Amino acid sequence: MTAERPDMHLNQHSATGQPGICILGGGQLGAMLCEAAKRMGYFAICISPDDNDPAARWADRHIKGDPSDPLLVGSVSEHAAAITVEAESIAPEALYQSHFRGIISPGAHVQQIVQDRRLEKTFLAEHGLAVGPFALAETLDEFSTQVAAMLQTSVKVVAKTARGGYDGRGQIWIHSVDEIPSAWRSLGQAAVVVESAVDFTAEISVIVARNHRGEKCVFPVLQNEHRNGILHQTQIPAPQPLAVIRTAQELAVEAADALNLVGLLTVEMFVLPDGRVWINELAARPHNSGHVTMRTCSRSQFEMHISALMGLPMAAVSLITPGVMTNLLGDLWSRGEPQFDAVLAESTASVHLYGKRPRPGRKIGHMIHVAASLDEAKAAADRAFTALGHHSVAATQ
Ligand code: AMP
């Protein structure tokens, strides 16, 4: 018989009886979810390994432990109204809670799909959701064949590890068949997805909130700029023709319905020169690009995620002002604390820091600039970024 855990009989309601929302993972997405949940009258519980995790510090109650441990999750969330994740790395097993009567977001089957690029691409293709050309490979032979075939029609291809890659990690560009063996080795000789290079004119993302009744709310479309595979800036509203906006929003809604998702779905997409839109990736949770909604929309992505979990109305979210979100990576701290005075001297700027130890390439915070026009917001964001004296490789490329 296993020993009873000390956390087994915690009452996951506040003293005033607020329903609990259990967040698995301790990063900044969890912290911002805690903030929204608490403001909306819920009791935020976070399970994460470290007391200093951003979400651990924002939660009403932090449970130190492995958020992927099904037993721990089951015991902690016993009396909560909802369980949700803030990271793709949370094991689907933690979301198989057959005795849990509340909402689980995303369901284990969705977490399984978004965790594995093979399942994700296959799911999209099988449901007729527009996706670029891709192939799957599990052995060097398969990999060689797929890459060689794709290089016939595409000047370069990108190979991505099926699992575990993020922010440009776990992927490699291949320009000729000579590079195949080294690419295979550098990707860890494990299952990969191979994609031809999409000649996109823009990268956009669409966030959909969906409750258990299937009611939905779609956010204004976001336009994203990546540097070195990491999100650098997000603009709202995406400066795209209406037809592209409509197509993108419809595609995102279709994907959320196909997954039967409760919570948030963020769909990253490529816009092609002819106006077509292809899905690149799904995230069944709040998304970095959605941070811009905190200062520009009538409700943020975090509020809508909580609303979806709790079965609240999915009323349309409206754009209050154009705005630009710029990520602040750890590189900025390489010569000491950045001088935020110049940024904050502008009344239309806000700085959000997550309380994480700075490391190159690590997301430490973000800024949001709002203005009467998107052009003005973008100019202000770029000025602020330059004023912060960004020294990283990411900024110079
Ligand atoms: P991902 O991890 O799949 O989101 O990829 C990170 C970034 O790499 C994307 O946001 C794109 O900028 C770029 N990228 C990924 N896949 C492709 C592709 N098939 N064609 C062109 N660019 C890509």
Coordinates of C-alpha atoms and ligand atoms in Angstrom, one line a residue:
M1 CA 0.0 0.0 0.0
T2 CA 1.4 3.4 -0.8
A3 CA 1.8 5.9 2.0
E4 CA -0.8 8.6 2.1
R5 CA 0.5 11.9 0.9
P6 CA 0.4 14.9 3.2
D7 CA -1.4 16.8 0.5
M8 CA -4.2 14.2 0.2
H9 CA -6.9 16.0 2.1
L10 CA -6.4 19.6 1.4
N11 CA -9.6 21.6 0.9
Q12 CA -9.2 23.3 -2.4
H13 CA -11.7 26.0 -1.8
S14 CA -11.0 29.3 -0.2
A15 CA -12.3 30.1 3.3
T16 CA -15.1 32.0 1.6
G17 CA -16.0 29.0 -0.5
Q18 CA -14.7 30.3 -3.9
P19 CA -14.5 27.5 -6.4
G20 CA -10.9 26.3 -7.0
I21 CA -9.1 26.2 -10.4
C22 CA -6.1 23.9 -10.4
I23 CA -3.3 25.0 -12.8
L24 CA -0.7 22.5 -13.7
G25 CA 2.7 24.1 -14.3
G26 CA 4.4 27.1 -12.8
G27 CA 5.5 29.4 -15.7
Q28 CA 4.4 32.9 -16.6
L29 CA 1.3 31.7 -18.5
G30 CA 0.2 30.0 -15.2
A31 CA 1.0 33.2 -13.3
M32 CA -1.2 35.3 -15.6
L33 CA -4.0 32.7 -15.4
C34 CA -3.8 32.9 -11.6
E35 CA -4.0 36.6 -11.7
A36 CA -7.1 36.5 -13.9
A37 CA -8.7 33.7 -11.9
K38 CA -8.3 35.5 -8.6
R39 CA -9.6 38.8 -10.0
M40 CA -12.7 36.9 -11.3
G41 CA -13.4 35.5 -7.9
Y42 CA -11.8 32.0 -8.1
F43 CA -9.3 30.3 -5.9
A44 CA -6.1 29.6 -7.8
I45 CA -4.1 26.5 -7.0
C46 CA -0.8 25.8 -8.7
I47 CA 1.1 22.5 -8.9
S48 CA 4.7 23.0 -9.9
P49 CA 8.1 21.8 -8.8
D50 CA 9.5 25.0 -7.3
D51 CA 8.2 27.5 -4.8
N52 CA 9.8 30.3 -6.8
D53 CA 8.0 29.5 -10.0
P54 CA 6.1 32.5 -11.3
A55 CA 2.6 30.8 -11.0
A56 CA 3.6 29.4 -7.6
R57 CA 4.0 33.0 -6.3
W58 CA 0.7 34.2 -7.9
A59 CA -1.4 31.3 -6.7
D60 CA -3.6 31.3 -3.6
R61 CA -2.1 28.0 -2.8
H62 CA 1.0 26.3 -4.2
I63 CA 1.5 22.6 -4.1
K64 CA 5.1 21.7 -4.6
G65 CA 5.4 18.6 -6.8
D66 CA 5.3 17.1 -10.3
P67 CA 2.3 18.6 -12.2
S68 CA 2.5 15.5 -14.5
D69 CA 1.8 13.1 -11.6
P70 CA -1.8 11.8 -12.0
L71 CA -2.1 10.8 -8.4
L72 CA -1.0 14.2 -7.1
V73 CA -3.2 16.1 -9.6
G74 CA -6.2 13.8 -8.6
S75 CA -5.7 14.4 -4.9
V76 CA -5.1 18.2 -5.1
S77 CA -7.9 18.9 -7.5
E78 CA -10.4 16.6 -5.7
H79 CA -12.6 19.6 -4.7
A80 CA -11.7 22.0 -7.5
A81 CA -14.1 23.1 -10.2
A82 CA -11.5 22.8 -13.0
I83 CA -8.1 21.5 -13.9
T84 CA -6.1 23.2 -16.6
V85 CA -2.5 23.3 -17.9
E86 CA -0.2 26.1 -18.7
A87 CA 2.5 24.1 -20.5
E88 CA 2.6 21.6 -23.4
S89 CA 5.0 19.4 -21.4
I90 CA 2.3 18.3 -18.9
A91 CA 1.8 14.5 -19.3
P92 CA -1.7 13.6 -20.8
E93 CA -1.9 11.0 -18.0
A94 CA -2.2 13.8 -15.4
L95 CA -5.4 14.8 -17.3
Y96 CA -7.0 11.3 -17.2
Q97 CA -9.0 11.9 -14.0
S98 CA -11.9 9.6 -14.3
H99 CA -13.4 10.5 -10.9
F100 CA -13.1 14.2 -11.5
R101 CA -16.5 15.8 -12.0
G102 CA -15.3 19.3 -13.1
I103 CA -13.9 20.6 -16.3
I104 CA -10.5 19.4 -17.5
S105 CA -8.8 21.7 -20.1
P106 CA -7.5 20.5 -22.4
G107 CA -8.8 16.9 -22.3
A108 CA -6.1 14.2 -22.2
H109 CA -6.7 13.4 -25.9
V110 CA -6.1 17.0 -26.9
Q111 CA -3.0 17.3 -24.8
Q112 CA -1.7 14.1 -26.5
I113 CA -2.3 15.6 -29.9
V114 CA -0.7 19.0 -29.2
Q115 CA 2.3 17.4 -27.6
D116 CA 3.3 15.5 -30.7
R117 CA 3.8 17.2 -34.0
R118 CA 3.0 13.9 -35.9
L119 CA -0.4 13.5 -34.2
E120 CA -1.1 17.2 -34.7
K121 CA -0.3 17.4 -38.4
T122 CA -2.2 14.1 -39.0
F123 CA -5.2 15.3 -37.0
L124 CA -5.3 18.6 -39.0
A125 CA -5.0 16.8 -42.4
E126 CA -7.6 14.2 -41.5
H127 CA -10.1 16.9 -40.5
G128 CA -9.5 18.8 -43.7
L129 CA -8.0 21.7 -41.9
A130 CA -5.5 23.6 -44.2
V131 CA -1.9 22.6 -43.4
G132 CA 1.3 22.8 -45.4
P133 CA 3.0 19.8 -47.1
F134 CA 4.5 17.5 -44.5
A135 CA 5.8 13.9 -44.1
L136 CA 6.6 11.7 -41.1
A137 CA 9.8 9.8 -40.5
E138 CA 11.0 7.4 -37.8
T139 CA 14.2 6.0 -39.3
L140 CA 17.1 7.4 -41.1
D141 CA 15.9 5.6 -44.3
E142 CA 12.5 7.2 -44.1
F143 CA 14.0 10.6 -43.2
S144 CA 16.4 10.4 -46.2
T145 CA 13.6 9.5 -48.6
Q146 CA 11.2 12.2 -47.4
V147 CA 13.7 15.0 -47.3
A148 CA 15.1 14.1 -50.7
A149 CA 11.6 14.0 -52.2
M150 CA 10.7 17.4 -50.7
L151 CA 13.9 19.0 -51.8
Q152 CA 12.8 18.3 -55.4
T153 CA 10.1 20.9 -55.0
S154 CA 11.3 23.1 -52.2
V155 CA 14.6 24.9 -52.0
K156 CA 14.8 24.0 -48.3
V157 CA 13.0 21.8 -45.8
V158 CA 12.6 22.0 -42.1
A159 CA 12.7 18.9 -39.9
K160 CA 11.2 19.1 -36.4
T161 CA 11.4 16.6 -33.6
A162 CA 7.9 15.1 -33.0
R163 CA 8.1 15.9 -29.3
G164 CA 9.7 18.4 -27.0
G165 CA 10.7 21.2 -29.4
Y166 CA 9.7 24.8 -28.7
D167 CA 10.9 28.3 -29.5
G168 CA 12.9 27.1 -32.5
R169 CA 14.6 24.3 -30.6
G170 CA 14.3 20.7 -31.9
Q171 CA 14.3 21.9 -35.5
I172 CA 16.8 22.2 -38.3
W173 CA 16.8 23.5 -41.9
I174 CA 18.1 21.3 -44.6
H175 CA 19.2 22.7 -48.0
S176 CA 20.8 19.7 -49.7
V177 CA 20.7 15.9 -49.4
D178 CA 24.3 16.0 -48.1
E179 CA 23.0 17.5 -44.9
I180 CA 20.6 14.6 -44.2
P181 CA 22.9 12.4 -42.0
S182 CA 24.1 15.3 -39.7
A183 CA 20.5 16.7 -39.5
W184 CA 19.2 13.3 -38.4
R185 CA 21.9 13.0 -35.7
S186 CA 21.4 16.5 -34.4
L187 CA 17.6 15.8 -34.0
G188 CA 18.4 12.9 -31.8
Q189 CA 17.6 10.1 -34.3
A190 CA 14.0 10.0 -33.2
A191 CA 10.7 10.5 -34.9
V192 CA 10.4 13.8 -36.8
V193 CA 8.1 15.8 -39.0
V194 CA 9.5 17.0 -42.3
E195 CA 8.0 20.2 -43.8
S196 CA 8.8 22.1 -47.0
A197 CA 9.6 25.7 -46.5
V198 CA 6.4 27.8 -46.6
D199 CA 6.9 31.0 -48.5
F200 CA 4.7 33.0 -46.3
T201 CA 4.0 36.7 -46.3
A202 CA 3.1 36.8 -42.7
E203 CA 2.7 34.7 -39.6
I204 CA -0.5 35.1 -37.6
S205 CA -2.3 33.5 -34.7
V206 CA -5.9 33.2 -33.7
I207 CA -7.1 32.5 -30.2
V208 CA -10.5 30.9 -29.7
A209 CA -12.2 30.4 -26.3
R210 CA -14.8 27.5 -26.2
N211 CA -16.9 26.4 -23.3
H212 CA -18.5 23.0 -22.6
R213 CA -21.7 24.0 -24.3
G214 CA -19.7 24.5 -27.5
E215 CA -20.2 28.3 -27.4
K216 CA -17.2 30.2 -28.8
C217 CA -15.5 33.5 -28.9
V218 CA -12.8 34.4 -31.4
F219 CA -10.2 37.1 -30.7
P220 CA -9.1 39.6 -33.2
V221 CA -6.3 38.1 -35.4
L222 CA -2.7 38.7 -34.2
Q223 CA 0.3 39.1 -36.4
N224 CA 3.6 37.7 -35.2
E225 CA 7.3 38.3 -36.0
H226 CA 9.7 35.6 -35.0
R227 CA 13.5 36.0 -34.6
N228 CA 15.6 32.9 -34.4
G229 CA 12.5 30.8 -34.1
I230 CA 11.4 32.8 -31.0
L231 CA 8.4 35.2 -31.0
H232 CA 9.7 38.7 -31.0
Q233 CA 6.7 40.9 -31.5
T234 CA 2.9 40.6 -31.9
Q235 CA 0.6 43.2 -33.5
I236 CA -3.1 43.6 -33.0
P237 CA -5.1 43.9 -35.1
A238 CA -3.2 41.9 -37.8
P239 CA -2.7 44.2 -40.8
Q240 CA -4.3 41.7 -43.2
P241 CA -7.1 41.9 -45.7
L242 CA -10.6 41.1 -44.4
A243 CA -10.7 37.9 -46.4
V244 CA -7.6 36.6 -44.7
I245 CA -8.9 37.6 -41.3
R246 CA -12.2 35.7 -41.9
T247 CA -10.5 32.6 -43.3
A248 CA -8.1 32.5 -40.3
Q249 CA -10.8 33.0 -37.7
E250 CA -13.0 30.3 -39.4
L251 CA -10.1 27.9 -39.5
A252 CA -9.4 28.4 -35.8
V253 CA -13.0 27.8 -34.9
E254 CA -13.2 24.7 -37.0
A255 CA -10.1 23.4 -35.3
A256 CA -11.5 24.1 -31.8
D257 CA -14.7 22.3 -32.7
A258 CA -12.9 19.4 -34.3
L259 CA -10.9 18.9 -31.0
N260 CA -14.1 19.4 -29.0
L261 CA -11.9 21.6 -26.8
V262 CA -13.0 23.4 -23.6
G263 CA -10.7 26.3 -22.8
L264 CA -8.4 28.2 -25.2
L265 CA -7.1 27.1 -28.5
T266 CA -4.3 29.2 -30.1
V267 CA -3.8 28.4 -33.8
E268 CA -0.5 29.6 -35.4
M269 CA -0.8 30.1 -39.1
F270 CA 1.1 31.1 -42.2
V271 CA -0.5 33.6 -44.7
L272 CA 0.5 32.7 -48.3
P273 CA 1.0 35.3 -51.1
D274 CA -2.3 34.3 -52.7
G275 CA -4.3 34.9 -49.4
R276 CA -4.6 31.3 -48.4
V277 CA -3.9 30.4 -44.8
W278 CA -2.2 27.3 -43.5
I279 CA -2.0 26.1 -39.9
N280 CA 1.5 25.7 -38.6
E281 CA 0.9 24.7 -35.0
L282 CA -1.8 24.4 -32.3
A283 CA -1.5 25.3 -28.6
A284 CA -4.4 24.2 -26.3
R285 CA -3.7 26.9 -23.7
P286 CA -3.0 30.7 -23.5
H287 CA -0.2 31.7 -25.9
N288 CA 2.7 34.2 -25.8
S289 CA 1.2 36.1 -28.7
G290 CA -2.0 36.5 -26.7
H291 CA -0.3 38.6 -24.0
V292 CA -1.1 41.6 -26.2
T293 CA -4.8 41.1 -25.4
M294 CA -4.1 42.2 -21.8
R295 CA -4.0 45.8 -22.7
T296 CA -5.8 46.0 -26.0
C297 CA -9.0 43.9 -25.8
S298 CA -12.2 44.1 -23.7
R299 CA -11.1 40.8 -22.1
S300 CA -7.7 39.2 -22.1
Q301 CA -6.9 35.6 -23.3
F302 CA -6.5 34.7 -19.6
E303 CA -9.9 35.9 -18.6
M304 CA -11.5 34.1 -21.6
H305 CA -9.7 30.9 -20.7
I306 CA -11.1 31.1 -17.1
S307 CA -14.6 32.0 -18.5
A308 CA -14.5 29.0 -20.9
L309 CA -13.5 26.7 -18.0
M310 CA -16.3 27.9 -15.8
G311 CA -19.0 27.8 -18.5
L312 CA -19.4 31.6 -18.5
P313 CA -20.8 33.5 -21.5
M314 CA -18.5 33.5 -24.6
A315 CA -19.5 37.1 -25.5
A316 CA -17.5 38.6 -28.3
V317 CA -14.2 40.2 -27.3
S318 CA -13.8 43.6 -28.8
L319 CA -10.6 45.5 -29.7
I320 CA -10.2 48.6 -27.6
T321 CA -7.0 49.9 -29.1
P322 CA -4.3 48.7 -31.5
G323 CA -1.2 47.5 -29.8
V324 CA 2.1 45.8 -30.0
M325 CA 3.6 43.2 -27.6
T326 CA 7.4 42.8 -27.6
N327 CA 9.1 39.9 -25.7
L328 CA 11.9 40.7 -23.4
L329 CA 14.5 37.9 -23.5
G330 CA 17.2 37.2 -20.9
D331 CA 19.8 38.5 -23.3
L332 CA 18.7 42.0 -22.3
W333 CA 20.1 41.5 -18.8
S334 CA 23.6 40.5 -20.1
R335 CA 25.0 43.9 -18.9
G336 CA 22.9 44.2 -15.8
E337 CA 19.3 45.3 -15.2
P338 CA 17.9 47.0 -18.3
Q339 CA 16.8 50.6 -17.9
F340 CA 13.1 50.6 -18.1
D341 CA 12.7 54.3 -17.3
A342 CA 12.8 55.3 -20.9
V343 CA 10.1 52.8 -21.7
L344 CA 7.9 53.8 -18.8
A345 CA 8.4 57.5 -19.6
E346 CA 5.8 56.9 -22.3
S347 CA 2.3 56.7 -20.8
T348 CA 1.1 54.3 -23.4
A349 CA 3.7 51.6 -22.5
S350 CA 3.5 48.8 -19.9
V351 CA 6.2 46.5 -18.7
H352 CA 5.4 43.0 -17.4
L353 CA 8.2 41.0 -15.7
Y354 CA 7.8 37.4 -14.7
G355 CA 10.3 37.2 -11.8
K356 CA 12.5 34.6 -13.6
R357 CA 16.3 34.4 -13.5
P358 CA 17.5 35.9 -16.8
R359 CA 19.3 33.5 -19.3
P360 CA 19.9 34.1 -23.0
G361 CA 16.9 33.2 -25.1
R362 CA 14.6 32.8 -22.0
K363 CA 11.4 34.8 -21.8
I364 CA 11.7 37.1 -18.8
G365 CA 8.9 39.5 -19.6
H366 CA 7.2 41.6 -22.2
M367 CA 6.2 45.1 -23.0
I368 CA 2.9 46.3 -24.5
H369 CA 2.6 49.6 -26.4
V370 CA -0.8 50.9 -27.3
A371 CA -1.6 53.9 -29.6
A372 CA -4.4 55.3 -31.8
S373 CA -2.9 53.5 -34.8
L374 CA -1.0 50.2 -35.2
D375 CA 1.8 52.1 -37.0
E376 CA 2.2 54.4 -34.0
A377 CA 2.2 51.5 -31.6
K378 CA 4.8 49.6 -33.6
A379 CA 7.0 52.7 -33.9
A380 CA 6.8 53.2 -30.1
A381 CA 7.5 49.5 -29.4
D382 CA 10.6 49.5 -31.7
R383 CA 11.9 52.8 -30.2
A384 CA 11.5 51.3 -26.7
F385 CA 13.2 48.0 -27.7
T386 CA 16.2 50.0 -29.1
A387 CA 16.3 52.2 -26.1
L388 CA 16.6 49.1 -23.9
G389 CA 19.9 48.4 -25.8
H390 CA 19.1 44.9 -26.9
H391 CA 22.5 43.3 -27.3
S392 CA 21.4 39.8 -28.2
V393 CA 22.1 37.9 -31.5
A394 CA 18.3 37.7 -31.8
A395 CA 18.1 41.5 -32.2
T396 CA 20.8 41.9 -34.8
Q397 CA 19.5 39.2 -37.2
Ligands
AMP1 P1 7.3 26.2 -34.9 O1 8.1 25.7 -33.7 O2 6.8 25.1 -35.7 O3 6.3 27.1 -34.5 O4 8.3 27.0 -35.8 C1 9.0 28.2 -35.3 C2 9.1 29.2 -36.4 O5 9.9 28.6 -37.5 C3 7.8 29.5 -37.1 O6 7.1 30.5 -36.4 C4 8.3 30.0 -38.5 O7 8.8 31.3 -38.4 C5 9.4 29.1 -38.8 N1 8.9 27.9 -39.5 C6 8.4 26.7 -39.0 N2 8.0 25.9 -39.9 C7 8.2 26.5 -41.1 C8 7.9 26.1 -42.5 N3 7.4 24.9 -42.8 N4 8.2 27.0 -43.4 C9 8.7 28.3 -43.1 N5 8.9 28.7 -41.9 C10 8.7 27.8 -40.9

